[in-house]
C-alpha cells in the first residue's frame, strides 16, 4: 500500500478504494465540530507555557485569542508554530513518496496567558481583518466564500499530502473552516487530490468557468506547474471593466523551484539577514491567512503548427542519454498562458531533462545535477531570435550584446515576468512583483564553462546581467525560430511545461492585457 493511501483516514480509503481522485476529504473523527462562528475548535495537544523565550518566532504561523477557541479557561492566547524536518533528511521512495515513519512536518500549539510586548508577535495575532458586519472576523474574507484546496501529489518531493493532513487542515479548523459540502459553522472548503497531470486543468475548466459572478479562492499545495495549469484551464482573460469575479489563488510552495512564490515574496525575504527568517512554507501560510489579493500579470506563448506537449523524458542508463518518444501520441498545442518564464536553449533543456523520478527525489538540487551533464555536451542551439520593443510594431532581429551582431547560435534565450527562478537564483533582478513587464535574458554560444560562470553569477543576486556576454532588456514580445534537426534540442519551456516545436517552427511570446487570476501576497 502506498504512503498516500496509508496517510488517508480509513473512511477516505473505503470511499476511493485507495485510488487518488478529486474528492472531498473527510474530517478526522477525533476532531470535534463546533456549532458557533464565534469560537473555533481546540487542538488536541496544547503545551501550556508562559516562558516564551524558547519559542522560535520564525516558526509561528499565527496567534489566536483563546476566547475564540474552546480552551477551558477561555483566556490567554494559542500560538501555532510549524516545525519542519530538513529536506535532506527525508528518505524518498520513487513509488510511494515519503517514508511513513518520517514526519516532515509538526504543528505545535502553545497556550500562553499573555504575550510579550513585541511588534513582530502583534502582527501575527488574528484576527486582523475588519468585521463582516455580523461580529465575526474569522476566517479572513478571502476564505469565507467558495474555497477549494488543491493537493498536488506529484509536486516537488511529494510532501503536499502530509502537509495538508498535519498542518493545513488543523489550521483551517482552528479558524472555523470545515471541509466538505456542508458546514454547521457556515464556512467550508472542498479538497481536490490530484490523480494525474490533468487534474488541476480539468478542475479549472470545470469549476472556474461557470458562474463567474461568484467569489472563489483556490489554495494550491503545489509548485509553479499548478499555477500554469489553472491559467490554461480557466479560459480567456477578463478585461478590467468586466463585472465577473476573478478567482484568487493562495500558493503554498511545495514544488521544486517555486519561482512565482519566491519572486512575489522577495521583499519579505529581504527583511531578514541571509539564512534567517521564516521558511517559505511558514511565509506561505502567513500570506494565506493575512494576505491581500493582487492581479497576476500573464503572458501568452503561441506556437507554430505541429507543436506538441511533451511529458517527462525516459532515462537511458548508457551515457545518461534521454529517450525521446518522437512525438507519437502527444497532444498538439497552439498556445499556452504563463506567468513566470518562456525559454529556449539551456534552461528549457535543463527543466525537461531533469524531470525524471531519479532526479526529482533530489528536489531543487536536480537542476544542478542535470546541468552538469548538459554542460559537458556544451550544445549550441541553432535558432533565430527576433524582438519587438516598446513603441515598435514589427519584430526585428535580436542584436547580441558585446558582439553587435545578429543571428548565430545561442546557449540561452529566456523571457520572464519574475525576478527569481529559485529562491536564490535571480535571473531578472530588475523585475518587480505585479509590474507585468517582460524582460529578455540571452547569450550566444559561449561554451559550457562560461555558461556555468553565468549561472553561478545569477546565484549571487543577479550579477550575471553585468557580464559582457549577457544581454538583458525589456521587450514587448519575442519570437524564436528553431532550426535544429534533433528533436532533443527543439524543446521550449513555459512555466515548467515542455513543448516540442517542429524544425523551422517558432514560439512567440507577448504580454496579456486582461486578468485571469489574483494571487495572495503579504
Short mmCIF file of C-alpha atoms in Angstrom, two decimals:
data_model
loop_
_atom_site.label_atom_id
_atom_site.label_comp_id
_atom_site.label_asym_id
_atom_site.label_seq_id
_atom_site.Cartn_x
_atom_site.Cartn_y
_atom_site.Cartn_z
CA UNK A 1 0.00 0.00 0.00
CA UNK A 2 1.37 3.37 -0.95
CA UNK A 3 2.29 6.11 1.52
CA UNK A 4 -0.55 8.33 0.26
CA UNK A 5 -3.11 5.64 0.97
CA UNK A 6 -1.66 4.85 4.41
CA UNK A 7 -1.86 8.54 5.27
CA UNK A 8 -5.54 8.87 4.40
CA UNK A 9 -8.22 8.20 7.01
CA UNK A 10 -9.89 4.77 6.70
CA UNK A 11 -13.20 6.32 5.67
CA UNK A 12 -11.48 8.07 2.79
CA UNK A 13 -9.76 4.87 1.68
CA UNK A 14 -13.05 2.98 1.75
CA UNK A 15 -14.70 5.59 -0.39
CA UNK A 16 -11.96 5.76 -3.02
CA UNK A 17 -10.57 2.24 -2.96
CA UNK A 18 -7.16 3.78 -2.19
CA UNK A 19 -7.11 5.47 -5.59
CA UNK A 20 -6.15 9.15 -5.68
CA UNK A 21 -9.11 11.06 -7.08
CA UNK A 22 -10.63 14.51 -6.90
CA UNK A 23 -12.93 14.08 -3.93
CA UNK A 24 -13.82 15.63 -0.59
CA UNK A 25 -11.50 14.58 2.24
CA UNK A 26 -13.46 13.84 5.42
CA UNK A 27 -12.62 15.35 8.74
CA UNK A 28 -10.71 13.31 11.25
CA UNK A 29 -13.33 11.76 13.51
CA UNK A 30 -11.33 12.79 16.55
CA UNK A 31 -11.81 16.49 15.81
CA UNK A 32 -14.89 17.95 17.47
CA UNK A 33 -17.28 20.00 15.39
CA UNK A 34 -18.22 23.40 16.80
CA UNK A 35 -21.61 24.95 16.23
CA UNK A 36 -20.74 28.61 16.54
CA UNK A 37 -18.93 31.02 14.24
CA UNK A 38 -17.54 32.88 17.22
CA UNK A 39 -15.42 30.07 18.68
CA UNK A 40 -13.16 27.72 16.79
CA UNK A 41 -12.16 24.20 17.76
CA UNK A 42 -9.48 23.23 20.23
CA UNK A 43 -6.26 21.50 19.13
CA UNK A 44 -5.79 18.03 20.57
CA UNK A 45 -2.34 18.74 22.05
CA UNK A 46 -1.57 22.07 23.68
CA UNK A 47 1.58 22.99 25.57
CA UNK A 48 0.94 25.43 28.43
CA UNK A 49 3.80 27.86 28.91
CA UNK A 50 4.30 31.45 29.97
CA UNK A 51 8.02 31.21 29.21
CA UNK A 52 8.12 32.08 25.51
CA UNK A 53 11.85 32.68 25.39
CA UNK A 54 12.40 29.30 23.72
CA UNK A 55 9.69 29.90 21.14
CA UNK A 56 11.11 30.48 17.66
CA UNK A 57 9.27 33.47 16.21
CA UNK A 58 10.24 32.43 12.67
CA UNK A 59 8.20 29.25 13.08
CA UNK A 60 4.99 30.95 14.23
CA UNK A 61 2.16 30.86 11.68
CA UNK A 62 -0.42 32.85 13.66
CA UNK A 63 -1.68 33.55 17.19
CA UNK A 64 -5.33 33.27 18.26
CA UNK A 65 -7.00 34.75 21.32
CA UNK A 66 -8.10 31.81 23.48
CA UNK A 67 -11.56 33.37 23.71
CA UNK A 68 -12.05 32.27 20.12
CA UNK A 69 -11.33 28.64 20.97
CA UNK A 70 -12.67 26.05 23.40
CA UNK A 71 -9.75 26.32 25.79
CA UNK A 72 -11.33 25.60 29.20
CA UNK A 73 -10.04 28.76 30.86
CA UNK A 74 -11.01 30.88 27.88
CA UNK A 75 -8.18 33.32 28.45
CA UNK A 76 -4.72 33.89 27.04
CA UNK A 77 -3.52 33.03 23.56
CA UNK A 78 -2.85 29.99 21.37
CA UNK A 79 0.38 30.18 19.36
CA UNK A 80 0.53 27.93 16.27
CA UNK A 81 4.04 27.01 15.06
CA UNK A 82 5.24 24.90 12.14
CA UNK A 83 8.25 22.64 12.81
CA UNK A 84 9.88 21.30 9.63
CA UNK A 85 12.29 18.46 9.02
CA UNK A 86 15.21 19.35 6.78
CA UNK A 87 14.51 18.02 3.25
CA UNK A 88 17.96 16.43 3.16
CA UNK A 89 16.96 14.05 5.97
CA UNK A 90 13.73 12.83 4.35
CA UNK A 91 14.03 9.49 2.60
CA UNK A 92 12.09 9.42 -0.65
CA UNK A 93 10.81 6.27 -2.30
CA UNK A 94 10.24 6.68 -6.05
CA UNK A 95 6.93 4.84 -5.98
CA UNK A 96 5.43 5.76 -2.62
CA UNK A 97 6.78 9.21 -1.71
CA UNK A 98 7.86 9.95 1.86
CA UNK A 99 8.65 7.07 4.19
CA UNK A 100 5.70 6.59 6.54
CA UNK A 101 7.92 6.60 9.65
CA UNK A 102 9.32 10.02 8.82
CA UNK A 103 7.13 13.02 9.58
CA UNK A 104 8.38 16.03 7.61
CA UNK A 105 6.07 18.43 9.48
CA UNK A 106 4.80 19.01 13.00
CA UNK A 107 2.25 21.59 14.13
CA UNK A 108 2.85 22.76 17.69
CA UNK A 109 0.31 24.77 19.71
CA UNK A 110 1.40 26.72 22.79
CA UNK A 111 -1.04 28.28 25.27
CA UNK A 112 0.25 31.44 26.95
CA UNK A 113 -1.65 33.56 29.44
CA UNK A 114 -0.17 36.73 27.96
CA UNK A 115 2.08 37.87 25.13
CA UNK A 116 5.22 39.97 25.49
CA UNK A 117 5.11 43.46 24.01
CA UNK A 118 6.69 42.52 20.70
CA UNK A 119 5.57 44.23 17.45
CA UNK A 120 6.52 41.16 15.43
CA UNK A 121 4.23 38.96 17.52
CA UNK A 122 1.46 41.56 17.33
CA UNK A 123 1.49 41.25 13.54
CA UNK A 124 0.80 37.52 13.87
CA UNK A 125 -2.22 37.96 16.15
CA UNK A 126 -5.50 37.15 14.41
CA UNK A 127 -7.98 38.42 13.50
CA UNK A 128 -6.53 41.36 11.60
CA UNK A 129 -9.36 41.74 9.12
CA UNK A 130 -12.33 44.09 9.57
CA UNK A 131 -15.59 42.65 10.79
CA UNK A 132 -18.03 41.39 8.17
CA UNK A 133 -20.90 43.22 9.87
CA UNK A 134 -22.06 40.18 11.82
CA UNK A 135 -19.44 40.36 14.54
CA UNK A 136 -17.21 37.65 13.09
CA UNK A 137 -13.67 38.42 11.94
CA UNK A 138 -12.58 34.84 11.27
CA UNK A 139 -11.86 33.27 8.90
CA UNK A 140 -10.31 36.02 6.73
CA UNK A 141 -12.58 37.42 3.99
CA UNK A 142 -10.99 35.55 1.07
CA UNK A 143 -11.59 32.20 2.82
CA UNK A 144 -15.26 32.84 3.59
CA UNK A 145 -16.56 32.27 0.08
CA UNK A 146 -16.17 29.35 -2.34
CA UNK A 147 -12.84 27.89 -1.19
CA UNK A 148 -11.03 24.95 -2.78
CA UNK A 149 -7.84 23.25 -1.62
CA UNK A 150 -5.82 21.50 -4.36
CA UNK A 151 -3.24 18.98 -3.15
CA UNK A 152 -0.72 18.12 -5.86
CA UNK A 153 0.55 14.63 -5.11
CA UNK A 154 3.46 14.76 -7.58
CA UNK A 155 4.85 18.22 -6.93
CA UNK A 156 8.42 18.57 -5.68
CA UNK A 157 9.41 15.69 -3.41
CA UNK A 158 5.75 14.80 -2.79
CA UNK A 159 5.14 16.48 0.54
CA UNK A 160 1.78 18.10 -0.29
CA UNK A 161 -0.41 15.36 1.22
CA UNK A 162 1.34 15.20 4.61
CA UNK A 163 1.43 18.99 4.70
CA UNK A 164 -2.32 19.16 4.20
CA UNK A 165 -3.07 16.44 6.77
CA UNK A 166 -0.66 17.52 9.50
CA UNK A 167 -0.54 21.30 9.05
CA UNK A 168 -3.09 22.98 6.82
CA UNK A 169 -6.26 21.13 7.82
CA UNK A 170 -5.76 21.73 11.58
CA UNK A 171 -5.01 25.41 10.92
CA UNK A 172 -8.16 25.82 8.84
CA UNK A 173 -10.11 24.05 11.56
CA UNK A 174 -8.70 26.46 14.14
CA UNK A 175 -10.10 29.36 12.10
CA UNK A 176 -13.57 27.83 11.86
CA UNK A 177 -13.34 26.30 8.38
CA UNK A 178 -14.71 22.82 7.81
CA UNK A 179 -14.10 20.59 4.80
CA UNK A 180 -16.92 19.02 2.85
CA UNK A 181 -20.06 20.19 1.05
CA UNK A 182 -21.88 21.21 4.25
CA UNK A 183 -20.70 23.00 7.35
CA UNK A 184 -22.55 23.69 10.57
CA UNK A 185 -20.38 26.75 11.13
CA UNK A 186 -21.24 28.29 7.79
CA UNK A 187 -17.70 28.33 6.39
CA UNK A 188 -16.49 25.41 4.33
CA UNK A 189 -13.94 24.30 1.78
CA UNK A 190 -13.52 21.40 -0.60
CA UNK A 191 -10.39 19.37 -1.27
CA UNK A 192 -9.16 18.02 -4.60
CA UNK A 193 -6.37 15.45 -4.64
CA UNK A 194 -4.58 15.32 -8.00
CA UNK A 195 -4.85 12.00 -9.78
CA UNK A 196 -2.72 12.82 -12.81
CA UNK A 197 -1.19 15.74 -14.72
CA UNK A 198 -4.63 16.80 -15.99
CA UNK A 199 -6.45 17.12 -12.64
CA UNK A 200 -5.77 20.82 -11.97
CA UNK A 201 -6.52 21.96 -15.51
CA UNK A 202 -9.71 19.89 -15.52
CA UNK A 203 -10.65 21.42 -12.17
CA UNK A 204 -10.19 24.93 -13.58
CA UNK A 205 -12.22 24.26 -16.72
CA UNK A 206 -15.00 22.61 -14.67
CA UNK A 207 -15.21 24.84 -11.58
CA UNK A 208 -13.80 28.22 -12.61
CA UNK A 209 -15.58 28.76 -15.91
CA UNK A 210 -19.11 28.52 -14.51
CA UNK A 211 -20.99 31.27 -12.70
CA UNK A 212 -18.13 33.76 -12.77
CA UNK A 213 -20.07 36.14 -10.55
CA UNK A 214 -19.12 34.03 -7.51
CA UNK A 215 -16.05 34.82 -5.42
CA UNK A 216 -13.64 31.88 -5.36
CA UNK A 217 -10.35 31.16 -3.61
CA UNK A 218 -8.06 28.30 -4.61
CA UNK A 219 -5.31 27.22 -2.23
CA UNK A 220 -2.58 25.44 -4.19
CA UNK A 221 -0.32 22.94 -2.42
CA UNK A 222 1.99 22.63 -5.41
CA UNK A 223 4.76 24.21 -7.41
CA UNK A 224 4.65 26.53 -10.40
CA UNK A 225 3.00 23.85 -12.51
CA UNK A 226 -0.20 24.17 -10.51
CA UNK A 227 -0.46 27.87 -11.34
CA UNK A 228 0.13 27.36 -15.06
CA UNK A 229 -2.48 24.57 -15.13
CA UNK A 230 -5.05 26.90 -13.56
CA UNK A 231 -4.19 29.67 -16.01
CA UNK A 232 -4.63 27.39 -19.00
CA UNK A 233 -7.82 25.79 -17.76
CA UNK A 234 -9.65 28.96 -16.83
CA UNK A 235 -10.45 30.23 -20.34
CA UNK A 236 -9.86 33.65 -21.82
CA UNK A 237 -8.59 36.56 -19.75
CA UNK A 238 -11.15 39.07 -18.50
CA UNK A 239 -10.89 42.75 -19.25
CA UNK A 240 -10.56 45.15 -16.34
CA UNK A 241 -14.08 46.53 -16.88
CA UNK A 242 -15.58 43.03 -16.70
CA UNK A 243 -18.03 42.65 -13.80
CA UNK A 244 -17.19 38.97 -13.29
CA UNK A 245 -15.18 37.87 -10.28
CA UNK A 246 -11.59 36.76 -10.86
CA UNK A 247 -10.50 33.75 -8.74
CA UNK A 248 -7.92 34.35 -6.02
CA UNK A 249 -5.05 31.89 -5.57
CA UNK A 250 -3.05 31.25 -2.41
CA UNK A 251 0.24 29.43 -3.03
CA UNK A 252 1.83 27.06 -0.54
CA UNK A 253 5.21 26.35 -2.18
CA UNK A 254 5.57 22.58 -2.31
CA UNK A 255 7.14 22.32 -5.76
CA UNK A 256 10.76 22.26 -6.86
CA UNK A 257 11.75 25.78 -7.92
CA UNK A 258 8.65 27.68 -6.71
CA UNK A 259 9.70 30.63 -8.87
CA UNK A 260 6.46 32.59 -8.65
CA UNK A 261 6.20 32.31 -4.87
CA UNK A 262 9.82 33.31 -4.26
CA UNK A 263 9.55 36.25 -6.65
CA UNK A 264 6.35 37.53 -5.05
CA UNK A 265 7.88 37.27 -1.56
CA UNK A 266 11.32 38.62 -2.39
CA UNK A 267 10.74 41.78 -0.35
CA UNK A 268 9.69 39.66 2.63
CA UNK A 269 12.89 37.62 2.41
CA UNK A 270 14.86 40.86 2.30
CA UNK A 271 13.62 41.84 5.76
CA UNK A 272 15.82 39.19 7.36
CA UNK A 273 19.58 38.51 7.41
CA UNK A 274 20.75 35.88 4.94
CA UNK A 275 19.82 32.41 6.16
CA UNK A 276 17.41 33.79 8.77
CA UNK A 277 13.69 34.45 8.88
CA UNK A 278 10.63 32.24 8.39
CA UNK A 279 10.75 29.34 5.96
CA UNK A 280 8.94 29.55 2.64
CA UNK A 281 6.11 27.40 3.97
CA UNK A 282 5.65 29.49 7.12
CA UNK A 283 5.65 32.61 4.96
CA UNK A 284 3.16 30.98 2.60
CA UNK A 285 0.81 30.16 5.48
CA UNK A 286 1.07 33.68 6.89
CA UNK A 287 0.23 35.08 3.47
CA UNK A 288 -2.72 32.69 3.12
CA UNK A 289 -4.27 33.87 6.37
CA UNK A 290 -3.34 37.57 6.43
CA UNK A 291 -2.51 38.44 2.81
CA UNK A 292 -4.31 40.52 0.23
CA UNK A 293 -5.16 39.63 -3.40
CA UNK A 294 -3.39 41.33 -6.31
CA UNK A 295 -3.76 40.88 -10.08
CA UNK A 296 -1.35 38.28 -11.51
CA UNK A 297 0.25 39.50 -14.76
CA UNK A 298 0.40 36.87 -17.52
CA UNK A 299 1.86 36.31 -20.97
CA UNK A 300 0.71 34.28 -23.96
CA UNK A 301 3.07 31.91 -25.79
CA UNK A 302 1.97 30.88 -29.27
CA UNK A 303 3.47 28.02 -31.30
CA UNK A 304 3.70 27.10 -34.94
CA UNK A 305 1.63 24.24 -36.32
CA UNK A 306 2.76 20.79 -35.19
CA UNK A 307 3.98 21.83 -31.73
CA UNK A 308 3.32 19.15 -29.09
CA UNK A 309 3.10 18.98 -25.31
CA UNK A 310 5.88 16.71 -24.04
CA UNK A 311 5.92 14.57 -20.89
CA UNK A 312 8.92 13.70 -18.75
CA UNK A 313 11.81 12.01 -20.60
CA UNK A 314 12.67 8.34 -20.15
CA UNK A 315 16.24 7.94 -18.94
CA UNK A 316 18.61 5.51 -20.61
CA UNK A 317 21.39 4.32 -18.32
CA UNK A 318 24.01 4.32 -21.05
CA UNK A 319 25.82 7.67 -21.28
CA UNK A 320 22.97 9.48 -19.49
CA UNK A 321 21.16 9.99 -22.76
CA UNK A 322 17.42 10.51 -22.85
CA UNK A 323 14.95 8.66 -24.97
CA UNK A 324 12.55 10.82 -26.95
CA UNK A 325 9.24 9.30 -27.92
CA UNK A 326 9.37 11.11 -31.24
CA UNK A 327 6.10 12.92 -30.71
CA UNK A 328 3.97 9.78 -31.04
CA UNK A 329 0.55 10.16 -29.49
CA UNK A 330 1.38 13.54 -27.96
CA UNK A 331 -1.13 16.37 -27.79
CA UNK A 332 -0.71 19.23 -30.23
CA UNK A 333 -0.87 22.72 -28.76
CA UNK A 334 -1.12 26.14 -30.39
CA UNK A 335 -0.67 28.30 -27.29
CA UNK A 336 -0.11 28.33 -23.54
CA UNK A 337 -0.56 31.03 -20.92
CA UNK A 338 2.17 31.64 -18.35
CA UNK A 339 3.14 33.98 -15.55
CA UNK A 340 6.80 33.13 -14.99
CA UNK A 341 9.09 32.16 -17.86
CA UNK A 342 9.23 31.23 -21.55
CA UNK A 343 12.59 29.85 -22.62
CA UNK A 344 14.57 28.11 -25.32
CA UNK A 345 18.06 26.67 -25.05
CA UNK A 346 19.88 25.60 -21.91
CA UNK A 347 17.08 26.46 -19.47
CA UNK A 348 14.38 24.56 -21.39
CA UNK A 349 16.63 21.53 -21.83
CA UNK A 350 17.54 21.60 -18.16
CA UNK A 351 13.91 21.65 -16.99
CA UNK A 352 12.96 18.82 -19.35
CA UNK A 353 15.91 16.50 -18.82
CA UNK A 354 15.87 16.85 -15.03
CA UNK A 355 12.21 15.83 -14.84
CA UNK A 356 12.73 12.11 -14.18
CA UNK A 357 11.92 10.15 -11.00
CA UNK A 358 15.65 9.65 -10.37
CA UNK A 359 16.28 13.42 -10.46
CA UNK A 360 13.04 14.63 -8.82
CA UNK A 361 13.76 12.94 -5.50
CA UNK A 362 16.59 15.47 -5.05
CA UNK A 363 14.23 18.48 -5.09
CA UNK A 364 15.75 21.68 -6.49
CA UNK A 365 19.19 20.04 -6.47
CA UNK A 366 18.07 18.09 -9.53
CA UNK A 367 18.73 21.15 -11.69
CA UNK A 368 22.39 21.29 -10.72
CA UNK A 369 22.81 17.57 -11.28
CA UNK A 370 21.26 17.65 -14.75
CA UNK A 371 23.09 20.89 -15.61
CA UNK A 372 26.44 19.17 -15.15
CA UNK A 373 25.58 16.59 -17.80
CA UNK A 374 24.25 19.21 -20.23
CA UNK A 375 27.29 21.44 -19.82
CA UNK A 376 29.59 18.56 -20.67
CA UNK A 377 27.92 18.42 -24.09
CA UNK A 378 28.02 22.22 -24.41
CA UNK A 379 25.41 22.20 -27.18
CA UNK A 380 24.84 25.49 -29.01
CA UNK A 381 21.22 25.94 -30.11
CA UNK A 382 20.55 26.84 -33.73
CA UNK A 383 17.84 29.50 -33.77
CA UNK A 384 16.92 32.96 -34.96
CA UNK A 385 15.64 35.33 -32.29
CA UNK A 386 13.54 38.41 -33.02
CA UNK A 387 12.17 41.00 -30.59
CA UNK A 388 9.57 43.73 -30.57
CA UNK A 389 10.48 46.62 -28.29
CA UNK A 390 8.24 49.28 -26.78
CA UNK A 391 6.85 51.57 -29.46
CA UNK A 392 7.62 49.14 -32.30
CA UNK A 393 5.04 47.35 -34.41
CA UNK A 394 7.30 44.81 -36.14
CA UNK A 395 9.71 42.17 -34.94
CA UNK A 396 13.39 42.89 -35.57
CA UNK A 397 16.42 40.56 -35.27
CA UNK A 398 17.96 40.49 -31.81
CA UNK A 399 21.38 42.14 -31.61
CA UNK A 400 23.61 40.24 -29.23
CA UNK A 401 25.42 42.18 -26.54
CA UNK A 402 29.19 42.52 -26.85
CA UNK A 403 29.35 41.44 -30.50
CA UNK A 404 26.90 43.87 -32.05
CA UNK A 405 25.81 41.12 -34.45
CA UNK A 406 22.60 39.40 -35.44
CA UNK A 407 21.96 35.68 -35.82
CA UNK A 408 24.33 32.89 -34.86
CA UNK A 409 23.71 30.18 -32.31
CA UNK A 410 22.50 30.64 -28.75
CA UNK A 411 23.04 28.97 -25.41
CA UNK A 412 20.31 30.83 -23.53
CA UNK A 413 17.10 32.66 -24.52
CA UNK A 414 14.71 33.36 -21.64
CA UNK A 415 11.81 35.80 -21.33
CA UNK A 416 10.43 36.31 -17.84
CA UNK A 417 8.00 38.34 -15.75
CA UNK A 418 9.54 37.39 -12.40
CA UNK A 419 12.83 38.03 -10.66
CA UNK A 420 13.70 34.57 -9.36
CA UNK A 421 13.53 31.04 -10.75
CA UNK A 422 14.58 29.64 -7.37
CA UNK A 423 14.82 31.36 -4.00
CA UNK A 424 18.48 32.29 -4.58
CA UNK A 425 18.62 32.20 -8.41
CA UNK A 426 17.91 35.77 -9.52
CA UNK A 427 17.50 35.60 -13.27
CA UNK A 428 15.99 39.09 -13.68
CA UNK A 429 17.00 41.42 -10.82
CA UNK A 430 15.08 44.40 -12.23
CA UNK A 431 11.73 42.57 -12.23
CA UNK A 432 9.21 43.66 -9.61
CA UNK A 433 6.07 41.85 -8.46
CA UNK A 434 2.95 42.72 -10.46
CA UNK A 435 4.59 45.20 -12.85
CA UNK A 436 3.81 42.88 -15.80
CA UNK A 437 6.99 43.68 -17.76
CA UNK A 438 8.61 41.03 -19.95
CA UNK A 439 12.40 41.01 -19.77
CA UNK A 440 14.71 39.01 -22.00
CA UNK A 441 17.94 37.36 -20.78
CA UNK A 442 20.13 35.90 -23.52
CA UNK A 443 23.64 34.93 -24.55
CA UNK A 444 25.18 33.22 -27.55
CA UNK A 445 27.47 30.23 -27.99
CA UNK A 446 29.87 30.84 -25.12
CA UNK A 447 30.68 27.21 -24.24
CA UNK A 448 29.95 25.10 -21.18
CA UNK A 449 32.50 26.67 -18.84
CA UNK A 450 31.34 30.24 -19.46
CA UNK A 451 27.69 29.16 -19.22
CA UNK A 452 28.42 27.78 -15.76
CA UNK A 453 30.08 31.06 -14.77
CA UNK A 454 27.00 32.97 -15.88
CA UNK A 455 24.67 30.66 -13.94
CA UNK A 456 26.79 30.99 -10.81
CA UNK A 457 26.67 34.78 -11.11
CA UNK A 458 22.86 34.60 -11.18
CA UNK A 459 23.04 32.92 -7.75
CA UNK A 460 24.89 36.00 -6.50
CA UNK A 461 21.89 38.28 -6.62
CA UNK A 462 21.69 38.51 -10.42
CA UNK A 463 25.26 39.63 -11.12
CA UNK A 464 25.20 37.82 -14.48
CA UNK A 465 23.50 40.78 -16.14
CA UNK A 466 26.72 42.78 -15.68
CA UNK A 467 28.76 40.28 -17.70
CA UNK A 468 29.70 41.31 -21.23
CA UNK A 469 28.35 38.11 -22.77
CA UNK A 470 24.84 38.54 -21.33
CA UNK A 471 22.09 40.59 -22.92
CA UNK A 472 19.27 41.90 -20.70
CA UNK A 473 16.45 44.17 -21.85
CA UNK A 474 12.76 44.97 -21.60
CA UNK A 475 10.69 43.64 -24.51
CA UNK A 476 7.08 43.73 -25.60
CA UNK A 477 7.33 40.39 -27.42
CA UNK A 478 9.86 37.85 -28.68
CA UNK A 479 9.90 35.26 -31.47
CA UNK A 480 12.24 32.25 -31.55
CA UNK A 481 12.57 30.35 -34.83
CA UNK A 482 14.09 26.93 -34.15
CA UNK A 483 16.29 25.34 -36.84
CA UNK A 484 17.55 22.22 -35.03
CA UNK A 485 17.37 18.77 -36.69
CA UNK A 486 17.38 16.71 -33.47
CA UNK A 487 14.07 16.93 -31.54
CA UNK A 488 16.06 16.83 -28.31
CA UNK A 489 17.14 20.43 -28.95
CA UNK A 490 13.71 21.68 -30.08
CA UNK A 491 12.14 21.92 -26.62
CA UNK A 492 10.76 25.17 -25.21
CA UNK A 493 9.65 25.73 -21.61
CA UNK A 494 6.57 27.63 -20.46
CA UNK A 495 6.48 27.82 -16.64
CA UNK A 496 7.83 24.27 -16.43
CA UNK A 497 5.61 22.83 -19.16
CA UNK A 498 7.62 21.49 -22.10
CA UNK A 499 6.59 21.92 -25.74
CA UNK A 500 8.42 20.41 -28.70
CA UNK A 501 8.42 22.59 -31.85
CA UNK A 502 8.87 21.24 -35.38
CA UNK A 503 12.08 22.03 -37.28
CA UNK A 504 11.67 25.52 -38.72
CA UNK A 505 8.81 26.16 -36.30
CA UNK A 506 8.57 29.02 -33.84
CA UNK A 507 7.45 30.29 -30.45
CA UNK A 508 6.06 33.81 -30.00
CA UNK A 509 5.66 35.34 -26.53
CA UNK A 510 3.76 38.53 -25.70
CA UNK A 511 2.18 40.13 -22.65
CA UNK A 512 -1.53 39.69 -21.94
CA UNK A 513 -3.59 42.72 -21.03
CA UNK A 514 -6.56 41.03 -19.35
CA UNK A 515 -6.88 39.34 -15.98
CA UNK A 516 -7.14 35.62 -15.27
CA UNK A 517 -6.21 35.22 -11.61
CA UNK A 518 -5.46 37.19 -8.49
CA UNK A 519 -2.78 35.95 -6.12
CA UNK A 520 -2.40 36.47 -2.37
CA UNK A 521 0.65 38.45 -1.26
CA UNK A 522 1.96 39.53 2.12
#
